[in-house]
CSV table of C-alpha atoms in Angstrom, one decimal:
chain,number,residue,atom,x,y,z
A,5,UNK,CA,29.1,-3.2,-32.5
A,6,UNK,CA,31.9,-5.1,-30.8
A,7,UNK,CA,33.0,-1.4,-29.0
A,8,UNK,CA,29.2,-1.7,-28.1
A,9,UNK,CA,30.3,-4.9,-26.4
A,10,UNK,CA,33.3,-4.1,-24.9
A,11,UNK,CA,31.4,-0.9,-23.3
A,12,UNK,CA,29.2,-3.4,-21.8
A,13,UNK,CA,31.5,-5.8,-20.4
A,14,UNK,CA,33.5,-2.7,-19.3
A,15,UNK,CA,30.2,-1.9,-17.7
A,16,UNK,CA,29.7,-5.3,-15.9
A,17,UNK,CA,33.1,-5.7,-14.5
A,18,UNK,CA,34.6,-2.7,-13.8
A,19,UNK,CA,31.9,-0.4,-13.6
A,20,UNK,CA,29.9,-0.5,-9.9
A,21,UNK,CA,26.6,-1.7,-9.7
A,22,UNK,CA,27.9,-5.0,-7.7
A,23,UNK,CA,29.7,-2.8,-5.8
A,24,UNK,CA,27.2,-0.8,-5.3
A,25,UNK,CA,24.6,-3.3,-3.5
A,26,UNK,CA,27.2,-4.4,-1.4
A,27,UNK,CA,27.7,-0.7,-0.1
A,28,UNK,CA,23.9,-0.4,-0.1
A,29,UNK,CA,23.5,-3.4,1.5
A,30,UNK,CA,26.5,-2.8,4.2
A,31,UNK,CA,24.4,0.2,4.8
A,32,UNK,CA,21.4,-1.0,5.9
A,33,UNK,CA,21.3,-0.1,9.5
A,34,UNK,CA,21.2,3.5,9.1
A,35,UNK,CA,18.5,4.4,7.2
A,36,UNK,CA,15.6,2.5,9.2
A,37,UNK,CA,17.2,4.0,12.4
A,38,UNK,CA,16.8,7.3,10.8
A,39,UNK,CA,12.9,6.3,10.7
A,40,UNK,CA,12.5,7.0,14.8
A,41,UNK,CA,15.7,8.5,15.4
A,42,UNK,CA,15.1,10.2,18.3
A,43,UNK,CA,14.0,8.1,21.8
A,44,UNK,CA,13.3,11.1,23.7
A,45,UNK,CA,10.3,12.1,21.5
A,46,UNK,CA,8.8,8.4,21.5
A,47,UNK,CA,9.1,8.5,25.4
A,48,UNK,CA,7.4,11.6,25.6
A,49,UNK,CA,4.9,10.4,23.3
A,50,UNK,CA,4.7,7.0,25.2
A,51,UNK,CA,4.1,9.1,28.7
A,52,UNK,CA,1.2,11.4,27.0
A,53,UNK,CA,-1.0,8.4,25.9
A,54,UNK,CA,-0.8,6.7,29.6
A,55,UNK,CA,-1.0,9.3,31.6
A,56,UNK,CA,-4.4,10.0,29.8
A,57,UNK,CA,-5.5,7.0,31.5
A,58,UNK,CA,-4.9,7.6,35.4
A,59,UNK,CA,-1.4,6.0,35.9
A,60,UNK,CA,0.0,7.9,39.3
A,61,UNK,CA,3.7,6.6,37.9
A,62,UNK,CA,5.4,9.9,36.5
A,63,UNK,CA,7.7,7.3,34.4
A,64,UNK,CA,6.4,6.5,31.4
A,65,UNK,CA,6.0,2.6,31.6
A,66,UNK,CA,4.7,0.5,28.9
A,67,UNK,CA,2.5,-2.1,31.2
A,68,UNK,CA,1.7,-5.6,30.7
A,69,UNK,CA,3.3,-8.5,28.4
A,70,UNK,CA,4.0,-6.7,25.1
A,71,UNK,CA,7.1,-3.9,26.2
A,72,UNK,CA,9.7,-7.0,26.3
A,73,UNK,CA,8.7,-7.2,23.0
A,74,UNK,CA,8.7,-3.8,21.9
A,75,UNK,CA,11.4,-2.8,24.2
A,76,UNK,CA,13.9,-5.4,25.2
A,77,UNK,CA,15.9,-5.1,22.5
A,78,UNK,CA,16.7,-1.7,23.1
A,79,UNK,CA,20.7,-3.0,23.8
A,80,UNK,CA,20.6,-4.7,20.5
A,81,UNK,CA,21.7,-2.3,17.7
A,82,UNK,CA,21.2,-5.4,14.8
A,83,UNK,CA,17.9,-5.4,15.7
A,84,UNK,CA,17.5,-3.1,13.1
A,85,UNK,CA,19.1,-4.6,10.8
A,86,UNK,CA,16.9,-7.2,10.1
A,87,UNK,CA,15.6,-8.2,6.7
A,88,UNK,CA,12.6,-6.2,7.2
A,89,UNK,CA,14.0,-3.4,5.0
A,90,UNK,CA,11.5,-0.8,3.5
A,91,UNK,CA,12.4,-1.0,-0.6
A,92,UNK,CA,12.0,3.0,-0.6
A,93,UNK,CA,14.1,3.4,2.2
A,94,UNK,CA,17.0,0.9,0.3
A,95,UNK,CA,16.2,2.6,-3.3
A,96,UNK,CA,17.1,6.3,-1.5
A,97,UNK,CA,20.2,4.7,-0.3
A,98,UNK,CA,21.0,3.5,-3.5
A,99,UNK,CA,20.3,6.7,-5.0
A,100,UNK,CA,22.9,8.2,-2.5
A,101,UNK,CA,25.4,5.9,-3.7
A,102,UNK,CA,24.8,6.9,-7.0
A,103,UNK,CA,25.4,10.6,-6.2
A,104,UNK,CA,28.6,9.5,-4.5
A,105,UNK,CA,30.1,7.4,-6.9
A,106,UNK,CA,29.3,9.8,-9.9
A,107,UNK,CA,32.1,12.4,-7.9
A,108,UNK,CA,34.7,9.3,-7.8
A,109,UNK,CA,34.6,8.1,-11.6
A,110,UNK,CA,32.9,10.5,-13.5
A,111,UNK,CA,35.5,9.2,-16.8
A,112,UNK,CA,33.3,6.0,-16.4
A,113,UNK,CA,30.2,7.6,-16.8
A,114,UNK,CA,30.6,9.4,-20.0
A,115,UNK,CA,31.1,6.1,-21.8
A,116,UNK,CA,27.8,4.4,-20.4
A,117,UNK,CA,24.9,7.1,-20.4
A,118,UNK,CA,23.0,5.0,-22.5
A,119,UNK,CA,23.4,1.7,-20.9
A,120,UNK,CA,22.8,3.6,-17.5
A,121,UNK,CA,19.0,1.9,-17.6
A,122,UNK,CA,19.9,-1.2,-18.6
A,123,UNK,CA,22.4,-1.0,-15.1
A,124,UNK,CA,19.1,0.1,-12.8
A,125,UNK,CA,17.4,-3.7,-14.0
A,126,UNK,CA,20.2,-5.7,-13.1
A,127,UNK,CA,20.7,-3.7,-9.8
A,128,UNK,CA,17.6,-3.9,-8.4
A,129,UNK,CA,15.3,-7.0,-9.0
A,130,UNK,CA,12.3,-5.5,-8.0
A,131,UNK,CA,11.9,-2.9,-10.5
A,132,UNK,CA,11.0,-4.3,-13.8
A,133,UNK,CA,8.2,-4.2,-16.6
A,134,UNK,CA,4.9,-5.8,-16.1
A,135,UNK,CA,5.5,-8.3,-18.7
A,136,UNK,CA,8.2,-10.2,-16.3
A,137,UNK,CA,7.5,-13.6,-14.8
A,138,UNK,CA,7.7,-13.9,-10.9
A,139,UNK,CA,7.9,-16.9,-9.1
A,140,UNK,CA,6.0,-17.4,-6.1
A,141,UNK,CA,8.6,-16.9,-3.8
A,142,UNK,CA,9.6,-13.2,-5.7
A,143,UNK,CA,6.4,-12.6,-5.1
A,144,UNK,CA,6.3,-13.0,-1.6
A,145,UNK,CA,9.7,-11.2,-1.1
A,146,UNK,CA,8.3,-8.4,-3.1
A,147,UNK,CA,5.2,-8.4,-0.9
A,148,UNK,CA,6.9,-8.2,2.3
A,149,UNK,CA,9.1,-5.5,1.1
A,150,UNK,CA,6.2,-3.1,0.6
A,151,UNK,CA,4.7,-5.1,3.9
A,152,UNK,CA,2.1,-7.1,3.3
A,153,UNK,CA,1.3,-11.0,3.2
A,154,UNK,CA,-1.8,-12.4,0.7
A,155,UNK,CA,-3.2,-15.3,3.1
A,156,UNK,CA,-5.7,-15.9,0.4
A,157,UNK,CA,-9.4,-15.2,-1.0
A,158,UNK,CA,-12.0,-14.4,1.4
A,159,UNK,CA,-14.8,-17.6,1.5
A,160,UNK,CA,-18.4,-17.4,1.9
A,161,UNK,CA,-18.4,-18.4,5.5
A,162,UNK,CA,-15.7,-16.5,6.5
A,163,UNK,CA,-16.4,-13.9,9.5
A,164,UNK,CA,-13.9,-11.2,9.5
A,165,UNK,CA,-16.2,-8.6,9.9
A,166,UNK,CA,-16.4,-7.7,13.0
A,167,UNK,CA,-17.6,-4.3,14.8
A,168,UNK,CA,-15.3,-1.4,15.9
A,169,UNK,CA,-13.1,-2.7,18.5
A,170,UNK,CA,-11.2,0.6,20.4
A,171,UNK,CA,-7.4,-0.5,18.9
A,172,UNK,CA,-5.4,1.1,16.2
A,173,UNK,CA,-2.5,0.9,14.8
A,174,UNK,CA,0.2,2.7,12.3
A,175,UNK,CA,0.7,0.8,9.7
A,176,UNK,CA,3.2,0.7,7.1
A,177,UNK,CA,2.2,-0.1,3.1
A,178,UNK,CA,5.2,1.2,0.9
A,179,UNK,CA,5.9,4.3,1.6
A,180,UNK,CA,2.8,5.5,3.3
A,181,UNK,CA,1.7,5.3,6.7
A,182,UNK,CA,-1.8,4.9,8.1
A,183,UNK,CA,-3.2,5.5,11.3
A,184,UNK,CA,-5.9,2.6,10.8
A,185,UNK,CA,-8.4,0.8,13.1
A,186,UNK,CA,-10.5,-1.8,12.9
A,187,UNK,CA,-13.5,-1.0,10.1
A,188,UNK,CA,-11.1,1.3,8.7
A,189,UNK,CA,-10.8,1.3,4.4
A,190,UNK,CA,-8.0,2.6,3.2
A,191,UNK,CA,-6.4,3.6,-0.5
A,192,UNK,CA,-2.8,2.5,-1.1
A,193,UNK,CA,-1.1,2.7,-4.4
A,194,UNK,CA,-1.6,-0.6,-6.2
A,195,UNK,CA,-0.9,-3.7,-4.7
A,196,UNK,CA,0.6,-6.5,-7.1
A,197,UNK,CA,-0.2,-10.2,-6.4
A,198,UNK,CA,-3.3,-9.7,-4.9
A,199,UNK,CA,-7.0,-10.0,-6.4
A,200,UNK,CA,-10.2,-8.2,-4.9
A,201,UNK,CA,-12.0,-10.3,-2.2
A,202,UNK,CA,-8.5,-11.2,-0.6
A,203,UNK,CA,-7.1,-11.0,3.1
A,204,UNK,CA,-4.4,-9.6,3.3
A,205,UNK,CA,-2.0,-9.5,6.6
A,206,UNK,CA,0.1,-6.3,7.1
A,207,UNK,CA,2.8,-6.7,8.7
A,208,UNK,CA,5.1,-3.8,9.0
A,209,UNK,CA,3.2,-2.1,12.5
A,210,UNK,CA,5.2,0.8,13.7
A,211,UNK,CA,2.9,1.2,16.8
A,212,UNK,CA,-0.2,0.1,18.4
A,213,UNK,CA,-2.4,1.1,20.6
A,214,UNK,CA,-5.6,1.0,22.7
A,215,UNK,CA,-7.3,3.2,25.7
A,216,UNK,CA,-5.2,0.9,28.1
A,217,UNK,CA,-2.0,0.5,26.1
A,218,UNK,CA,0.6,1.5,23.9
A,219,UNK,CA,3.4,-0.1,21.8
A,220,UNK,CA,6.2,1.4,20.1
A,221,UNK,CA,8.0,-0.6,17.8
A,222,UNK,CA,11.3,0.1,17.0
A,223,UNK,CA,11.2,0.9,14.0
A,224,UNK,CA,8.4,-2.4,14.1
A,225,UNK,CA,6.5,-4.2,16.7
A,226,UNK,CA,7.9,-7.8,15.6
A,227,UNK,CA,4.8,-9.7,16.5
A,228,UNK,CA,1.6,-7.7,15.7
A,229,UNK,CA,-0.4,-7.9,12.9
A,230,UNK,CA,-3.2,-5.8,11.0
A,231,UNK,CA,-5.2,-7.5,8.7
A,232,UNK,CA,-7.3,-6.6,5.7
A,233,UNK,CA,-9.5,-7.7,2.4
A,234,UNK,CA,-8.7,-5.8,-0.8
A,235,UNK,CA,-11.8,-4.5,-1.9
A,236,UNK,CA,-11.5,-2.7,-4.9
A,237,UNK,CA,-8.4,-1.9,-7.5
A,238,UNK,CA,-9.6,0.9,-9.0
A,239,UNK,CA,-8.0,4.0,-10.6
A,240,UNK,CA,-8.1,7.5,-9.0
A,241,UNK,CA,-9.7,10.7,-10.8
A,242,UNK,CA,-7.7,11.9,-14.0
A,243,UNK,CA,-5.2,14.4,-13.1
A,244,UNK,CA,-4.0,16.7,-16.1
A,245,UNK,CA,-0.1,17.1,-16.5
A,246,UNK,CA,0.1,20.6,-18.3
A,247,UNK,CA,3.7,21.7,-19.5
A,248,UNK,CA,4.3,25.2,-21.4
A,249,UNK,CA,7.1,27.2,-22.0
A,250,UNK,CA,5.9,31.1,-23.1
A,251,UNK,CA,7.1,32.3,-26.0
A,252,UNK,CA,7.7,29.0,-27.7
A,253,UNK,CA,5.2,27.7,-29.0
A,254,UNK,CA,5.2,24.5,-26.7
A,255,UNK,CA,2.2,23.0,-24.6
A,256,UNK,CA,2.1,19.5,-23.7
A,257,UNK,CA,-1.3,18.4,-21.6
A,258,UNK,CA,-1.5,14.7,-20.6
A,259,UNK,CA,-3.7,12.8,-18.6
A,260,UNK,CA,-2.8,10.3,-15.6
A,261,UNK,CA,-4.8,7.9,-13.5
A,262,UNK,CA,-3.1,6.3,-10.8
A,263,UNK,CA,-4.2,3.1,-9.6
A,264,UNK,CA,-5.2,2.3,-6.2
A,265,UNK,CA,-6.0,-0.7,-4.3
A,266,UNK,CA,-9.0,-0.5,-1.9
A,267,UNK,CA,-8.0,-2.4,1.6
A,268,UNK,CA,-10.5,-2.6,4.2
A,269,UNK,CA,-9.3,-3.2,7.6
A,270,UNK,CA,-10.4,-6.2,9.8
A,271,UNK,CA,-8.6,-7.2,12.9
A,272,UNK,CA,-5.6,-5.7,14.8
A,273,UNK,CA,-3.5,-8.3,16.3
A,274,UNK,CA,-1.0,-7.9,19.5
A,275,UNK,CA,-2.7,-5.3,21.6
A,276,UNK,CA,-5.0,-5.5,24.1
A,277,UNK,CA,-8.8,-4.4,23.5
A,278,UNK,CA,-10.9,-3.3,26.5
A,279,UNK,CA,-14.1,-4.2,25.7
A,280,UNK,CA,-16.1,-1.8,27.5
A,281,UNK,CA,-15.1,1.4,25.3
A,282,UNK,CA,-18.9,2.4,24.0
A,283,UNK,CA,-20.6,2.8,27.6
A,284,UNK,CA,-18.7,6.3,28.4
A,285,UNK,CA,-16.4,5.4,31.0
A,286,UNK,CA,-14.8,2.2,31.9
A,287,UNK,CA,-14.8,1.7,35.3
A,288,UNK,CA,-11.4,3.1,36.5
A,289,UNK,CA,-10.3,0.7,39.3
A,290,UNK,CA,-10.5,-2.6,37.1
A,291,UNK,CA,-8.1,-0.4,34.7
A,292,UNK,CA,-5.9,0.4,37.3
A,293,UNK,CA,-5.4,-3.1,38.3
A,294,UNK,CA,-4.9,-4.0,34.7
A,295,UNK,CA,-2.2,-1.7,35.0
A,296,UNK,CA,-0.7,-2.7,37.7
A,297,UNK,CA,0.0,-6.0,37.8
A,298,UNK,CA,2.5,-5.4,35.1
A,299,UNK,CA,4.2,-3.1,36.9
A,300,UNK,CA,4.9,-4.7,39.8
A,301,UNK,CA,5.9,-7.9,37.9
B,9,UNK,CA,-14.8,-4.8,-6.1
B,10,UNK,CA,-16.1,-6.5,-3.4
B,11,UNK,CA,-17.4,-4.2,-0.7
B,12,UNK,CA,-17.7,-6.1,2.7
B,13,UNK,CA,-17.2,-9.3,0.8
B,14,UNK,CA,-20.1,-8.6,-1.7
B,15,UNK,CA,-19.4,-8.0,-5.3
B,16,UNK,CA,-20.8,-5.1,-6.5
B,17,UNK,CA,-20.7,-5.8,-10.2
B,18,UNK,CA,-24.3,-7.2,-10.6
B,19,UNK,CA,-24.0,-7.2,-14.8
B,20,UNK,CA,-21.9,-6.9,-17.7
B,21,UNK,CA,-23.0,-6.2,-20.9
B,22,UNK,CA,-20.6,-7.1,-24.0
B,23,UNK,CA,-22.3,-5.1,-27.4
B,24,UNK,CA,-20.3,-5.9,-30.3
B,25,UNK,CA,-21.1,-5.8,-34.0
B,26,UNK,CA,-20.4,-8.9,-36.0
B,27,UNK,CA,-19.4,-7.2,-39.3
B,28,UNK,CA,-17.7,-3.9,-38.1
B,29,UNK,CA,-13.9,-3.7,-38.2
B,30,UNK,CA,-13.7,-1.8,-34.8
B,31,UNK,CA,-14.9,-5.4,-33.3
B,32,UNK,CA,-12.7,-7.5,-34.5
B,33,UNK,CA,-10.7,-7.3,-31.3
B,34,UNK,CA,-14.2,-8.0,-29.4
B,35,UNK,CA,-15.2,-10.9,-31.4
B,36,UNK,CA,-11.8,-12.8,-30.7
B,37,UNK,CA,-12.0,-11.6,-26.8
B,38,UNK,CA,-16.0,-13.5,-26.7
B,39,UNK,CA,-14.2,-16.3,-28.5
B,40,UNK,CA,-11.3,-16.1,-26.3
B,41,UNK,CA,-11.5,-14.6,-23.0
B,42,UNK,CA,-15.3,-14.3,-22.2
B,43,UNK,CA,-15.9,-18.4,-20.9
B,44,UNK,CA,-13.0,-18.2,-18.8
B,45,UNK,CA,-14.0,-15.0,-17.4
B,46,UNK,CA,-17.7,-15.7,-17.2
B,47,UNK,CA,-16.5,-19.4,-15.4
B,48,UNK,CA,-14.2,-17.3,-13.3
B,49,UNK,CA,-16.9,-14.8,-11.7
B,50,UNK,CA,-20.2,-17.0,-11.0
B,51,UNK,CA,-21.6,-14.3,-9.4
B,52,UNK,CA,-22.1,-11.7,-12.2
B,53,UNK,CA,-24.2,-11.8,-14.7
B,54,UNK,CA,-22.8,-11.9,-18.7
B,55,UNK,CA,-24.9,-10.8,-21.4
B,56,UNK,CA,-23.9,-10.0,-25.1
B,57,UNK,CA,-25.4,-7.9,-27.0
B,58,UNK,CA,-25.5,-7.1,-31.2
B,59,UNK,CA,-25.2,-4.1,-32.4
B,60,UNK,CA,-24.3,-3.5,-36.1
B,61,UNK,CA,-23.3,0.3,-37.0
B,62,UNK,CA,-22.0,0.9,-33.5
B,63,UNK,CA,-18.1,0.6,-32.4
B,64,UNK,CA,-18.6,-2.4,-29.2
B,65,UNK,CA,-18.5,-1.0,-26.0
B,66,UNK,CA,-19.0,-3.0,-22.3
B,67,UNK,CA,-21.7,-2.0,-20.3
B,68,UNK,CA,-21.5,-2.6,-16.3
B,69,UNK,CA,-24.6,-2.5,-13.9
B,70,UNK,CA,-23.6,-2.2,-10.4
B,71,UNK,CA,-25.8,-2.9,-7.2
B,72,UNK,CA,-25.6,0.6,-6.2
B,73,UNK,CA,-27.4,1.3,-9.8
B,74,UNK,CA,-25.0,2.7,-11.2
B,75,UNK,CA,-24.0,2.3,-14.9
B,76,UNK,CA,-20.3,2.6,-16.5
B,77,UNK,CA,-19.6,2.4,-20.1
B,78,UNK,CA,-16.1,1.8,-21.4
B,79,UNK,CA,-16.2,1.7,-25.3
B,80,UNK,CA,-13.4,-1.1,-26.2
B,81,UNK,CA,-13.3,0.2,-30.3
B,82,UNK,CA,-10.2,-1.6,-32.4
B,83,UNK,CA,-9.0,-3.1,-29.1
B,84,UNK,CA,-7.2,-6.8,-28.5
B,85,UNK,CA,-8.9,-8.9,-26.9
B,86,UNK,CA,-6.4,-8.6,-23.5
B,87,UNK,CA,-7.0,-5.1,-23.7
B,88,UNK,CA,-10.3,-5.7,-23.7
B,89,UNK,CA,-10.1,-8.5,-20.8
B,90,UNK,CA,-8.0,-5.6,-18.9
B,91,UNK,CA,-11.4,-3.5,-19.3
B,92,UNK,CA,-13.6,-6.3,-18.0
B,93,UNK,CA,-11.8,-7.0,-14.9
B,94,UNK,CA,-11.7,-3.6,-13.9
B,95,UNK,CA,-15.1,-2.9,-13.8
B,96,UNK,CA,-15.2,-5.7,-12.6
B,97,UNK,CA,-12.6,-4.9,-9.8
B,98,UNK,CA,-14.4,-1.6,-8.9
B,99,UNK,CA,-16.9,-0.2,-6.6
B,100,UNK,CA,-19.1,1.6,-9.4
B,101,UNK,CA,-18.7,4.8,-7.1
B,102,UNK,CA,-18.6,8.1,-9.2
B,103,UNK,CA,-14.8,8.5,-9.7
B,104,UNK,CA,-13.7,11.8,-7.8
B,105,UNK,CA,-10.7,13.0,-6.4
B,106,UNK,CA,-10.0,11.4,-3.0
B,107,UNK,CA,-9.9,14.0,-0.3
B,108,UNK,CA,-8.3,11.5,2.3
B,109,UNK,CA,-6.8,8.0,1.5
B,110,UNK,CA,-8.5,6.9,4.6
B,111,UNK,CA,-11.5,7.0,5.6
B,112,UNK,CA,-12.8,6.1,9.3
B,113,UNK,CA,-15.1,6.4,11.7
B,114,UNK,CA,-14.1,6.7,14.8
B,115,UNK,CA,-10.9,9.2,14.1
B,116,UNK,CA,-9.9,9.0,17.6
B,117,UNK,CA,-9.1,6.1,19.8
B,118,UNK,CA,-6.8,7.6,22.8
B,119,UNK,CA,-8.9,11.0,23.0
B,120,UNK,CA,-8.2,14.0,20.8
B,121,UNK,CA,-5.1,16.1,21.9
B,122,UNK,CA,-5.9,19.7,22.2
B,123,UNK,CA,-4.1,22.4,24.1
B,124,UNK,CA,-5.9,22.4,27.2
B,125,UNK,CA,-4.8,19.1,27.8
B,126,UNK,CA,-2.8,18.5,30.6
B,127,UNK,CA,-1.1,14.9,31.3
B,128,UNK,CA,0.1,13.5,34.6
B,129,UNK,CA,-0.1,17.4,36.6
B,130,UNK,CA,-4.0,17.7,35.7
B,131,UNK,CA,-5.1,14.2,35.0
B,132,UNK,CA,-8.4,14.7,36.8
B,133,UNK,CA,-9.4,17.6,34.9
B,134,UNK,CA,-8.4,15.5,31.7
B,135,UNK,CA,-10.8,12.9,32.5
C-alpha cells in the first residue's frame, strides 16, 4: 500500500501531466492555424462567391464594413492564439504529446499503467463523470469551449421566429461544422447546461455570408453571432455494436443510442441581408452601389 | 421538446401498481419527484393511473398523436424522473436513423456551384 503511494506521488511530481499542459498549452497556435491553413484557397473561394454577383473588380475584395474585421488582423499571428480554443483541437494535441513523451520515458510508464486514468482526470478538467458538480462559471467555460452561450429560456412573448432571411453561416458546435441559415434545425451531439425551450448563441462562426457578401473568419469572425432554441434532447435510433471472432466461440452484440440535442436556428448576426432575395432578381444597380461604396472608401 | 416554442408533450400518464414489487421505485418517484415535476411543466398534463398485476410503465401523448410507452419496472425513482423528462424533452417523432444532421430548406443561399459555372470571364451567362 505505501509502494501504491509512493507510485503515486512519483506520478504527481515527476511524472508529466503538468508538463504536459504547459507543452499543450505553449502549443496552442498551431493547431487552429492548421484549421484554414492555406490563404490561397479562402481567396479563391472569397473571389467565386462575389464574382457571382456582378463585381467588374478581378480582385477578390471583401466590400463594406465587416473585412477590417475579418481581415485586418492578417499581420497579427496571436490572433490565433486567443482563448477561443476548440477542446477537440487541444485534446488531439494532448494526445500528440502523449505519443511523444511515451518514446522519452517509457521506464516511467511501466510503473503507472493503472493509474494512467486517474492522470487523464487531473489533466484535463473538462472530462469527467456526470455525477461532478460544476460551478456556473465551469459551466460557461465548458460551453464556450464546444461554442455556445445559453442566454436563457425562451418566454411566451418572445419573437425569435422569424422567416427565411437569405444569410448563412458555418458554424462551429464541437467538432462538427454546419452550414446553417436562418429556419435551419440542426442535430448536435448533446449539449450539457442547456434545457429545451432555451436560446442559445453560437458563437464560434467560421464564415458568413449573404447574396451581397462574404466573411471569412480566420479561423473565426470575432463579432458575429448565430443564434438558436434547443428544441428537443432526444436520443438517435439504436445502433447494434456486433463483435465476433470465428472459430472461437465469441459474439458480443450491444446496443447504443447516442444523444442528441435538437437546435433550431433563429437569427444570423454580423452580415448583411438584402431583403429583396424572394422576387427573382434584385435590381442589379442598387447592388452595385452597395458594392461600391466600400470599395472606394 | 419544444418545436417552434410549443411543447409537444400534451400528457403523461404514470400507471403504477400499489402492491407489486416492480413499483416500489414508482411509488417513491410519485411521492418524490412527480409535484416537483408536475409544478415544473404547467403545460402538460399528469395523470396517474392504478394498475395492480401489471409492472408500471409511463405513458406519453404527444400533439402530433403519437403515443410512447417506456415501462419503468424495478426502477429508482431518478431513474424513473430520467424517463419522464425525456419524453418529455422529445418531439414524439418515430425514432429513425437521421439521414442528415441538418435539415433545411433553402439548401442554397449564393447559387448552387456546378461546372458550367463560370466566375468573373462569363458572369453574364452566370446570371
Amino acid at each position: 500500500m505505501i509502494f501504491r503511494m509512493k507510485d503515486r506521488f512519483g506520478l504527481l511530481t515527476m511524472h508529466t501531466p503538468i508538463r504536459r499542459c504547459l507543452q499543450a498549452l505553449n502549443r496552442e497556435p498551431q493547431p487552429t492555424l492548421s484549421l484554414f491553413k492555406d490563404p490561397s484557397s479562402l481567396r479563391s473561394f472569397s473571389v467565386a462567391a462575389f464574382s457571382n454577383h456582378n463585381i467588374s473588380s478581378p480582385l477578390p475584395i471583401f466590400t463594406n464594413s465587416k473585412p477590417a474585421s475579418a481581415f485586418g488582423k492578417w499581420h497579427d499571428p496571436r490572433y490565433f492564439s486567443t482563448s477561443k480554443q476548440d477542446d477537440h483541437t487541444k485534446k488531439a494535441d494532448i494526445h500528440e504529446e502523449i505519443e511523444d513523451e511515451d518514446d522519452s520515458d517509457d521506464n516511467y510508464d511501466d510503473e503507472d499503467e493503472e493509474d494512467y486514468e486517474d492522470d487523464d482526470d487531473d489533466e484535463c478538467v473538462s472530462v469527467s463523470s456526470s455525477k461532478k458538480v460544476y460551478t456556473a462559471e465551469e459551466k460557461e467555460a465548458e460551453a464556450t469551449a464546444i461554442g455556445y452561450k445559453v442566454v436563457g429560456p425562451l418566454q411566451k412573448d418572445d419573437q425569435v421566429f422569424k422567416p427565411y432571411e437569405p444569410a448563412f453561416a458555418v458554424v462551429q458546435i464541437g467538432s462538427h461544422q454546419f452550414k446553417v441559415s436562418n429556419g435551419d434545425s440542426i442535430f448536435t451531439e448533446r449539449l450539457k447546461f442547456c434545457e429545451v425551450n432555451d436560446k442559445l448563441i453560437l458563437n464560434k462562426v467560421l464564415l458568413l455570408g449573404s447574396a451581397s457578401q462574404t466573411i471569412i473568419g480566420r479561423p473565426i469572425v470575432p463579432d458575429a453571432a448565430v443564434h438558436a432554441v434547443v428544441e428537443e434532447h432526444a436520443l438517435d435510433a439504436k445502433v447494434i455494436i456486433f463483435k465476433k471472432k470465428r472459430r472461437k466461440n465469441y459474439r458480443r452484440t450491444k446496443g447504443h443510442r447516442q444523444e442528441l440535442t435538437k437546435l433550431r436556428i433563429t437569427d444570423i448576426e454580423g452580415v448583411e441581408k438584402p431583403q429583396i432575395e424572394l422576387a427573382e432578381k434584385p435590381s442589379e444597380s442598387a447592388k452595385k452601389e452597395q458594392e461600391k461604396v466600400p470599395l472606394s472608401a | 421538446m419544444a418545436l417552434r416554442g410549443v411543447w409537444q408533450l400534451k400528457k403523461l400518464v404514470v400507471s403504477y401498481s400499489d402492491w407489486g414489487g416492480s413499483s416500489k421505485g414508482i411509488r417513491a418517484f410519485m411521492e418524490s419527484h412527480l409535484p416537483a415535476f408536475k409544478e415544473a411543466n404547467p403545460q402538460l398534463e399528469v395523470d396517474t393511473e392504478m394498475i395492480r398485476g401489471q409492472h408500471p410503465h409511463l405513458k406519453a401523448l404527444y400533439k402530433n398523436h403519437n403515443d410512447r410507452v417506456v415501462c419503468v419496472k424495478n426502477m429508482d425513482p431518478e431513474e424513473i424522473l430520467l424517463h419522464a423528462t425525456r419524453l418529455r424533452n422529445s418531439l414524439g417523432r418515430k425514432v429513425i436513423k437521421l439521414r442528415t444532421r441538418h435539415v433545411t430548406k433553402h439548401p442554397s443561399v449564393q447559387g448552387t456551384w456546378t461546372t458550367a459555372l463560370k466566375y468573373q470571364d462569363e458572369q453574364n451567362q452566370v446570371l
